XYZ file of C-alpha atoms in Angstrom:
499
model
C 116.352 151.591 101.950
C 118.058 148.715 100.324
C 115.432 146.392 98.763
C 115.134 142.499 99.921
C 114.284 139.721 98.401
C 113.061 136.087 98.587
C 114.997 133.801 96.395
C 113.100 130.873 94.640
C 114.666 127.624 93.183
C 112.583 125.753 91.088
C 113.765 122.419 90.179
C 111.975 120.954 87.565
C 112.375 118.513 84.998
C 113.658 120.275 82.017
C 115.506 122.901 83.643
C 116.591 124.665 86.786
C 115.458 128.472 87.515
C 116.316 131.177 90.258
C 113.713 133.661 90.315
C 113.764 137.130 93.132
C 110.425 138.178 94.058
C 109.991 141.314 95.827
C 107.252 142.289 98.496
C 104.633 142.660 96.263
C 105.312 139.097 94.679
C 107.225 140.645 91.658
C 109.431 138.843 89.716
C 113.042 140.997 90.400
C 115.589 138.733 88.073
C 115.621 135.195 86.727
C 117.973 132.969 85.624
C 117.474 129.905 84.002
C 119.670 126.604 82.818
C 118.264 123.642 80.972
C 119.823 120.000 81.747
C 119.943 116.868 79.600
C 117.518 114.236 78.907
C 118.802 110.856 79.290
C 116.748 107.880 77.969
C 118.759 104.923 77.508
C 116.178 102.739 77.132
C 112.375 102.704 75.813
C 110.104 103.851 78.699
C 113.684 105.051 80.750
C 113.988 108.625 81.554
C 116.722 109.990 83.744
C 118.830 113.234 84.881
C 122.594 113.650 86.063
C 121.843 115.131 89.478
C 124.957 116.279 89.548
C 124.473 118.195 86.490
C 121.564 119.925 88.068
C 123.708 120.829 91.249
C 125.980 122.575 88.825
C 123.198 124.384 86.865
C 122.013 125.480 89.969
C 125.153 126.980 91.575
C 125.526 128.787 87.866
C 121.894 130.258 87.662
C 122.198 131.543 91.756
C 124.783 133.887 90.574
C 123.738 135.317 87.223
C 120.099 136.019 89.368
C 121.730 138.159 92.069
C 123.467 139.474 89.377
C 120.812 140.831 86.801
C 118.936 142.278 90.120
C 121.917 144.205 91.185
C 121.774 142.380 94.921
C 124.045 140.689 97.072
C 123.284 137.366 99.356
C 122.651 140.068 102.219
C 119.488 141.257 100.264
C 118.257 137.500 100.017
C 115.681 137.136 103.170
C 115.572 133.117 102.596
C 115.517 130.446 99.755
C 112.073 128.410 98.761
C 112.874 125.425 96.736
C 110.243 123.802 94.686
C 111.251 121.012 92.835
C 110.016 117.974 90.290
C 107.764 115.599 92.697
C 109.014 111.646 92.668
C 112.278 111.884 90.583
C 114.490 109.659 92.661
C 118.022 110.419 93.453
C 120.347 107.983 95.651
C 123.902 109.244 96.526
C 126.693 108.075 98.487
C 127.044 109.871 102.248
C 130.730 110.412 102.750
C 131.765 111.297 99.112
C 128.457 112.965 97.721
C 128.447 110.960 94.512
C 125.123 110.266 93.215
C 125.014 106.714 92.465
C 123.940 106.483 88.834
C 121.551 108.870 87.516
C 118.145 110.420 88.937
C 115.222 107.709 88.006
C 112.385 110.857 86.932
C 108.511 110.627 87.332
C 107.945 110.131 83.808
C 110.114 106.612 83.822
C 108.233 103.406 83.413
C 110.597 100.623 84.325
C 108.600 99.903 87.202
C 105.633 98.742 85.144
C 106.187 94.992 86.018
C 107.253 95.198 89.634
C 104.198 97.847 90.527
C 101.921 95.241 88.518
C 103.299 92.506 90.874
C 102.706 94.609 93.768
C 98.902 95.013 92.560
C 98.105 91.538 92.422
C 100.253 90.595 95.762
C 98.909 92.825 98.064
C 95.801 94.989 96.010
C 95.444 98.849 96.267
C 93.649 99.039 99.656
C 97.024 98.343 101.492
C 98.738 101.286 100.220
C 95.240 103.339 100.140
C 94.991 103.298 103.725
C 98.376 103.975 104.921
C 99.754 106.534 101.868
C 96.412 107.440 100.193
C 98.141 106.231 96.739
C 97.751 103.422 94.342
C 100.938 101.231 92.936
C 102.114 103.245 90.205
C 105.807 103.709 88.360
C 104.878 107.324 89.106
C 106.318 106.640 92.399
C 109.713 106.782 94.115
C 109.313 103.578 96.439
C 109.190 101.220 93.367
C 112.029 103.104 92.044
C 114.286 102.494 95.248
C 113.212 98.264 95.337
C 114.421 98.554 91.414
C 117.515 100.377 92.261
C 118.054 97.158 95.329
C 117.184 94.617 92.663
C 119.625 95.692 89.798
C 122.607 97.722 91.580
C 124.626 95.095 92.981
C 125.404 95.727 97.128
C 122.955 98.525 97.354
C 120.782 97.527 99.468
C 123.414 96.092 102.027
C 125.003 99.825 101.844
C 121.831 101.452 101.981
C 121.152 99.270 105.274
C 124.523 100.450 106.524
C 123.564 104.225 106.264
C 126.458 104.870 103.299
C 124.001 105.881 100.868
C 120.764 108.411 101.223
C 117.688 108.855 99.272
C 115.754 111.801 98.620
C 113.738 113.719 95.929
C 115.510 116.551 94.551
C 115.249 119.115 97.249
C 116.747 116.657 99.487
C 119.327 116.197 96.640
C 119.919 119.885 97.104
C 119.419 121.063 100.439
C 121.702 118.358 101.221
C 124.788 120.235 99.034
C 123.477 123.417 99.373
C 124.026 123.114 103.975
C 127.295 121.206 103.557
C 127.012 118.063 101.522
C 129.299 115.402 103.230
C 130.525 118.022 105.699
C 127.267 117.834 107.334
C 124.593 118.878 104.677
C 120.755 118.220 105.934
C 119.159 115.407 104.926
C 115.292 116.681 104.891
C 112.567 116.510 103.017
C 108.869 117.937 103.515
C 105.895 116.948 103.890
C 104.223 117.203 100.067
C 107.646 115.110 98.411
C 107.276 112.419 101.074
C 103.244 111.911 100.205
C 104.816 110.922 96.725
C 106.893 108.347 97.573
C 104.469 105.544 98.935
C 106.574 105.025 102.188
C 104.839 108.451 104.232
C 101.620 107.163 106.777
C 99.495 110.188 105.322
C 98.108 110.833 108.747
C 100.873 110.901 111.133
C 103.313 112.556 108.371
C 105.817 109.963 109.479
C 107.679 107.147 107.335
C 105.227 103.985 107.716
C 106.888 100.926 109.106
C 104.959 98.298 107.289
C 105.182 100.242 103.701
C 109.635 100.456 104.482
C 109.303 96.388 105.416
C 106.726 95.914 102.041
C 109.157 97.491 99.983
C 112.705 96.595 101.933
C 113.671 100.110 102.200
C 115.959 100.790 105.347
C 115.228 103.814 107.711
C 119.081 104.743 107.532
C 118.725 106.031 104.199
C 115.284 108.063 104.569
C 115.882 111.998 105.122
C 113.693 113.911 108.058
C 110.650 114.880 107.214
C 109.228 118.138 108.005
C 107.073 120.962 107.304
C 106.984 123.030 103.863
C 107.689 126.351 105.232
C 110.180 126.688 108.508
C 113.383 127.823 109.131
C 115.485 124.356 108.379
C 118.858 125.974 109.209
C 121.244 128.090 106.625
C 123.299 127.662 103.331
C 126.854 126.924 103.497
C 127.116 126.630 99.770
C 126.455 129.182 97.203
C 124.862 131.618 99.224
C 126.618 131.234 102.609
C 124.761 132.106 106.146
C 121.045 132.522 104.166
C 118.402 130.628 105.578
C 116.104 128.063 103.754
C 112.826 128.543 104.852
C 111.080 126.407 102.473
C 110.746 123.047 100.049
C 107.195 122.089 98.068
C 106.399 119.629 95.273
C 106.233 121.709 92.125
C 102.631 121.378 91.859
C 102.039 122.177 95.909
C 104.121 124.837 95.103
C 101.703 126.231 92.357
C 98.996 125.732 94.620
C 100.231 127.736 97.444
C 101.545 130.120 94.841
C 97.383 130.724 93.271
C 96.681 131.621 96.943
C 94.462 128.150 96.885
C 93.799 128.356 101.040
C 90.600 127.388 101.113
C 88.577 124.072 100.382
C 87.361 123.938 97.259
C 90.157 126.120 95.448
C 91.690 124.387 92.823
C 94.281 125.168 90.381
C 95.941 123.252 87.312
C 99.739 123.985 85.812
C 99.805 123.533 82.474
C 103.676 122.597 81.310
C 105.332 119.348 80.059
C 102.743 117.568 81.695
C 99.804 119.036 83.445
C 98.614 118.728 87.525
C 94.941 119.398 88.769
C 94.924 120.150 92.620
C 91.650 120.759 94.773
C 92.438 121.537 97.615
C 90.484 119.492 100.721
C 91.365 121.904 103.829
C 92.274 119.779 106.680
C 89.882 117.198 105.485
C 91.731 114.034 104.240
C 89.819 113.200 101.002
C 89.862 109.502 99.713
C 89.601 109.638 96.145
C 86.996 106.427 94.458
C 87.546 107.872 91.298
C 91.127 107.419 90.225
C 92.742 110.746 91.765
C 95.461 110.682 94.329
C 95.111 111.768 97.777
C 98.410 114.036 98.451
C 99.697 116.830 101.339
C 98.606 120.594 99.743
C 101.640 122.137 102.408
C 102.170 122.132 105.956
C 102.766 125.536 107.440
C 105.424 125.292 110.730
C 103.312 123.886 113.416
C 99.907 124.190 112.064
C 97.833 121.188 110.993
C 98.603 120.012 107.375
C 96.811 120.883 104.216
C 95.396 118.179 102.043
C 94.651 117.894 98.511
C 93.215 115.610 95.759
C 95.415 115.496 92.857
C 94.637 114.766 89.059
C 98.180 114.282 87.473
C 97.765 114.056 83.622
C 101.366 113.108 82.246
C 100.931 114.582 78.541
C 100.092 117.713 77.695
C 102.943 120.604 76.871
C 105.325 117.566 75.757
C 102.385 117.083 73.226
C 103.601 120.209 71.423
C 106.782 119.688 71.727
C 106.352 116.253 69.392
C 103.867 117.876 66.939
C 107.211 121.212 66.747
C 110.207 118.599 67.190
C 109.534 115.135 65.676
C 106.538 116.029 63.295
C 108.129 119.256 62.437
C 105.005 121.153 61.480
C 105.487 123.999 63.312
C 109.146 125.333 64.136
C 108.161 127.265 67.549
C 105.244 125.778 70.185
C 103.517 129.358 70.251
C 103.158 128.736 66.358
C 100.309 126.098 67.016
C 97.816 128.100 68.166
C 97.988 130.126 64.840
C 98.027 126.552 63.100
C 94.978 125.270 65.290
C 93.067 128.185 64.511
C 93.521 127.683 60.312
C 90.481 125.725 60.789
C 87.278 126.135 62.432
C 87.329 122.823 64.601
C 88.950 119.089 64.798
C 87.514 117.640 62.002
C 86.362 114.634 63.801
C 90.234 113.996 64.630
C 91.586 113.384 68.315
C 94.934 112.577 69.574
C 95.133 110.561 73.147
C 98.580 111.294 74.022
C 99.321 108.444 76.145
C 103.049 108.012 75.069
C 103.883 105.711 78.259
C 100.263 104.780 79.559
C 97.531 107.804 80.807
C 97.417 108.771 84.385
C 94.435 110.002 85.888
C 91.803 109.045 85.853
C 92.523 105.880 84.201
C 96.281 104.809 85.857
C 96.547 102.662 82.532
C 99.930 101.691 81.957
C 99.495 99.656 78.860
C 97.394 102.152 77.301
C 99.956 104.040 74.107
C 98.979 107.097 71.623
C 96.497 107.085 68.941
C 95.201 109.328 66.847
C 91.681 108.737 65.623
C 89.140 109.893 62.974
C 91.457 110.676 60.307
C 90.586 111.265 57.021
C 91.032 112.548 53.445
C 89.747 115.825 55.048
C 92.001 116.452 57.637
C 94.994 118.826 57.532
C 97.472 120.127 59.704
C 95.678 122.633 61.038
C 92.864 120.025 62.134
C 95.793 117.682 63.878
C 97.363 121.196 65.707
C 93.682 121.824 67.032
C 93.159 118.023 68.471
C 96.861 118.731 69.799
C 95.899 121.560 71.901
C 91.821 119.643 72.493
C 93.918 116.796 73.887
C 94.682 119.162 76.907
C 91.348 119.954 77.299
C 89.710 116.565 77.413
C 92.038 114.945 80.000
C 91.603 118.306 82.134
C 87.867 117.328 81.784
C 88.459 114.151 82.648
C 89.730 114.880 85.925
C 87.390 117.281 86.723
C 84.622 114.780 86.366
C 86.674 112.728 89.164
C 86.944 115.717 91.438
C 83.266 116.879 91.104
C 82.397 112.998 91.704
C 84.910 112.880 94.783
C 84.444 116.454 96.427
C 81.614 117.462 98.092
C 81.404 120.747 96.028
C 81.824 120.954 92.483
C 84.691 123.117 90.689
C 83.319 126.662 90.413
C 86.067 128.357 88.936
C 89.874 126.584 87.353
C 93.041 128.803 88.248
C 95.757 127.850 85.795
C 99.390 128.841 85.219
C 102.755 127.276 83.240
C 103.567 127.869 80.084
C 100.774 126.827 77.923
C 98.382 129.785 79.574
C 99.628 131.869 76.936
C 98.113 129.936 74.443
C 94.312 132.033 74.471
C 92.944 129.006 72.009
C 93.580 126.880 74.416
C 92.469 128.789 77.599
C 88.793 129.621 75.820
C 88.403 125.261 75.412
C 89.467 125.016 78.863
C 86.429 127.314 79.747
C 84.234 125.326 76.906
C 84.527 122.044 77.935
C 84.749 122.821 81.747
C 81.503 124.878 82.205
C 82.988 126.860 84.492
C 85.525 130.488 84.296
C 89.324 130.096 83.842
C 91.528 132.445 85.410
C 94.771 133.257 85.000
C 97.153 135.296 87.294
C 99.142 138.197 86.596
C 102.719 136.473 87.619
C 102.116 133.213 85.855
C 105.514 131.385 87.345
C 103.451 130.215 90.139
C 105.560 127.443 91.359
C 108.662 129.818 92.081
C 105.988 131.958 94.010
C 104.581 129.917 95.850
C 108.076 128.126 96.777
C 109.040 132.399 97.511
C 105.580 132.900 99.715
C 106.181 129.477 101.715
C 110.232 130.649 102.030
C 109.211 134.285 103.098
C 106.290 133.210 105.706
C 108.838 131.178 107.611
C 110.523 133.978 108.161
C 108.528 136.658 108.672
C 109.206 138.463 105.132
C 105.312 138.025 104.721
C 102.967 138.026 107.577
C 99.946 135.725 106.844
C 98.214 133.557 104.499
C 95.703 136.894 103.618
C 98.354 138.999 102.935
C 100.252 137.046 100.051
C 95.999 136.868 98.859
C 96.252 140.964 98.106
C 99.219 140.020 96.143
C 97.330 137.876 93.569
C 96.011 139.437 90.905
C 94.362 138.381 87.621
C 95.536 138.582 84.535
C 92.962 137.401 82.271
C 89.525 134.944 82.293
C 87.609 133.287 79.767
C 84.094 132.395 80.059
C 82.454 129.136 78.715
C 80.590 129.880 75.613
C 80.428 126.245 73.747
C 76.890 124.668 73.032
C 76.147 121.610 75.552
C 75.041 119.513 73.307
C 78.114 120.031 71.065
C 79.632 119.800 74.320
C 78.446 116.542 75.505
C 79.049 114.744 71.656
C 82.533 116.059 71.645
C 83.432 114.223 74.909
C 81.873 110.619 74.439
C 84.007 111.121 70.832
C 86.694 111.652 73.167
C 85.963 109.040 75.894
C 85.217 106.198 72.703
C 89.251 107.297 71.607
C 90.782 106.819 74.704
C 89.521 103.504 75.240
C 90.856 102.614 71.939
C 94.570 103.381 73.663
C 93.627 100.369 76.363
C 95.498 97.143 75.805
C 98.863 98.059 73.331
C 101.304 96.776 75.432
C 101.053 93.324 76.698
């Protein structure tokens, strides 16, 4: 019998992978292709989404390829795909106009301040469940109106679309100006500001707030269901599937139920708890976000802690500090010494998100002394992770009626055991961590393959999960406790740098 497969593209904001999973949630074949960084000004970060439309019809290939199987083999495509990044791009032609504005840009700082003290944070509370942040694509679009000349006139006219990246390419991969579909789901439109969290419709008085025209808005719709079929790339395949990266994770950890909650440690690092069908309104500084919709079923909510520094963290201590030459080298660094030294690092290289949402808040390292080496800076490196994740766990225990029992973590920075033990340490509570640790391609895969039958229930891609490894908390609570008001005192030293 000749083995199928569900084919996952995940989107994200270094790179673009294609990843085969098998019927036991097996990883088959991946490909991989990294695109450029562009930051042409302080606090600007952007992508050529054209470039990652390239890199994606290169990596499709080389996938099928390294599994030995054809596009007949592939049962449907899941996309998952960096949340917020905003791309605009002409209808007829296809052209992107100017480069993706990316979650991590802060142009926006002034206008979303504006929008604070105009209209306060109830207004968008109630109708999106989110504050006014640059995190956001909506500010991103009314800065795109105010600074590209005749945009907004064309974007009126229906000439150009916006979308997050799946739209981006979903759109190319059914047809691009030859009749592509211009969709998104459910979980990318909760993190734009424009989506009426209960209806899961485009709000009418958020599009007049900001001056964003219907015409240019894709469909929404549901995270897994059959949206039609690829006429690029892999010709006549269905897509069955598109999910935030971090929704995608948590569908991936098998997080069904209330109270399941799983963080993805990579550049940056994303807390979700999810709420069942219980709309959660955070009072502690977490956003209120869409976990998945499944077809017709009601949606899935979930309160979100997005912390925006944490794997880019070791990427400056390898690449601009240069004391290490490889990020798995830190670990061996951090563990040189037996703890911090009194040092910690706040990371906040362009403001800290939750729980604080403090955009004029910038790095600092604190405590330093004769004493301290680099093996005491690599440890507060990898503590820095640990403290913001604690952070946010303080706002969901405060928010959700039960508190976190157990933390179910993935990405790239799981390998790092150091790292994984603190978790557990300054938690108080077990982290796990699965056997297939690329848990936002699976859970893209899982939402892909239960739209069309390749998996038959939510309990069935359960038996798939399996864990890998655990670490139990083992740190004194009073050494505990001190260690976080040391932390808490350094971050509010970050408060205030830029004016």
């Amino acid at each position: 019998m000749v083995e199928r497969y569900v084919m996952s593209i995940d989107q994200g904001t270094m790179s673009t992978r294609c990843i085969l999973f098998d019927h036991q949630g097996r990883l088959a074949s991946v490909a991989q292709r990294e695109h450029r960084q562009h930051y042409a000004k302080p606090g600007w970060v952007e992508h050529d989404p054209a470039e990652i439309w390239s890199n994606l019809r290169r990596v499709v290939p080389r996938a099928l390829r390294d599994a030995d199987a054809g596009p007949e083999q592939i049962a449907a495509i899941g996309i998952a795909n960096q949340r917020e990044t905003t791309v605009v791009w002409e209808r007829d032609t296809g052209h992107p106009v100017g480069n993706a504005i990316i979650w991590q840009d802060t142009r926006t700082d002034a206008l979303v301040q504006e929008l604070r003290r105009a209209t306060g944070d109830d207004f968008f509370l109630d109708r999106c469940g989110l504050s006014p942040a640059t995190y956001f694509s909506a500010p991103r679009i009314r800065w795109l109106f105010d600074h590209v000349q005749g945009l907004r006139e064309r974007a009126e006219r229906g000439e150009v679309l916006f979308g997050t990246m799946e739209s981006w390419l979903i759109w190319n991969l059914t047809g691009g100006p030859s009749g592509g579909l211009h969709i998104t789901d459910a979980t990318n439109a909760s993190r734009t500001m424009l989506m009426n969290i209960r209806t899961l419709t485009w709000d009418d008085e958020l599009l007049s707030y900001f001056g964003i025209p219907w015409a240019m808005l894709p469909e929404i719709r549901p995270s897994a269901e059959g949206y039609g079929v690829a006429r690029e790339v892999l010709p006549g395949v269905r897509i069955g599937a598109a999910l935030g990266d971090q929704q995608a994770a948590l569908f991936g950890q098998t997080c069904f139920a209330p109270g399941e909650a799983k963080c993805t440690y990579g550049t940056g690092s994303f807390l979700l708890l999810n709420t069942g069908t219980n709309l959660v309104r955070s009072r502690h500084g977490l956003l209120t976000t869409v976990g998945y919709k499944v077809g017709d079923e009601p949606p899935v909510y979930a309160l979100e802690g997005p912390i925006a520094v944490t794997g880019s963290l070791v990427q400056w201590f390898r690449d601009r500090l240069g004391l290490i030459h490889s990020a798995p080298e830190i670990e061996t660094l951090a563990r040189s010494v037996e703890d911090n030294g009194g040092c910690y690092i706040v990371p906040a290289f362009s403001g800290l998100f939750a729980p604080h949402w403090r955009s004029d808040a910038r790095g600092v390292i604190v405590g330093l002394t004769s004493y301290i080496t680099k093996g005491h800076l690599a440890r507060a490196v990898l503590e820095a992770t640990g403290w913001q994740t604690r952070e946010v766990v303080d706002a969901m225990n405060a928010d959700s009626p039960e508190p976190l029992r157990e933390l179910k973590v993935d990405g790239g920075m799981t390998a790092n055991n150091l790292l994984m033990q603190f978790l557990a340490d300054v938690l108080d509570v077990p982290v796990v961590r699965p056997m297939v640790s690329e848990t936002v391609s699976l859970g893209a895969a899982y939402a892909a393959g239960l739209a069309v039958g390749y998996w038959p229930d939510l309990e069935g891609l359960r038996r798939n999960w399996h864990r890998a490894g655990q670490w139990m908390p083992t740190m004194d609570p009073a050494r505990r406790q001190a260690e976080y008001e040391n932390w808490q005192r350094a971050v509010e030293l970050s408060f205030g740098w830029i004016k």
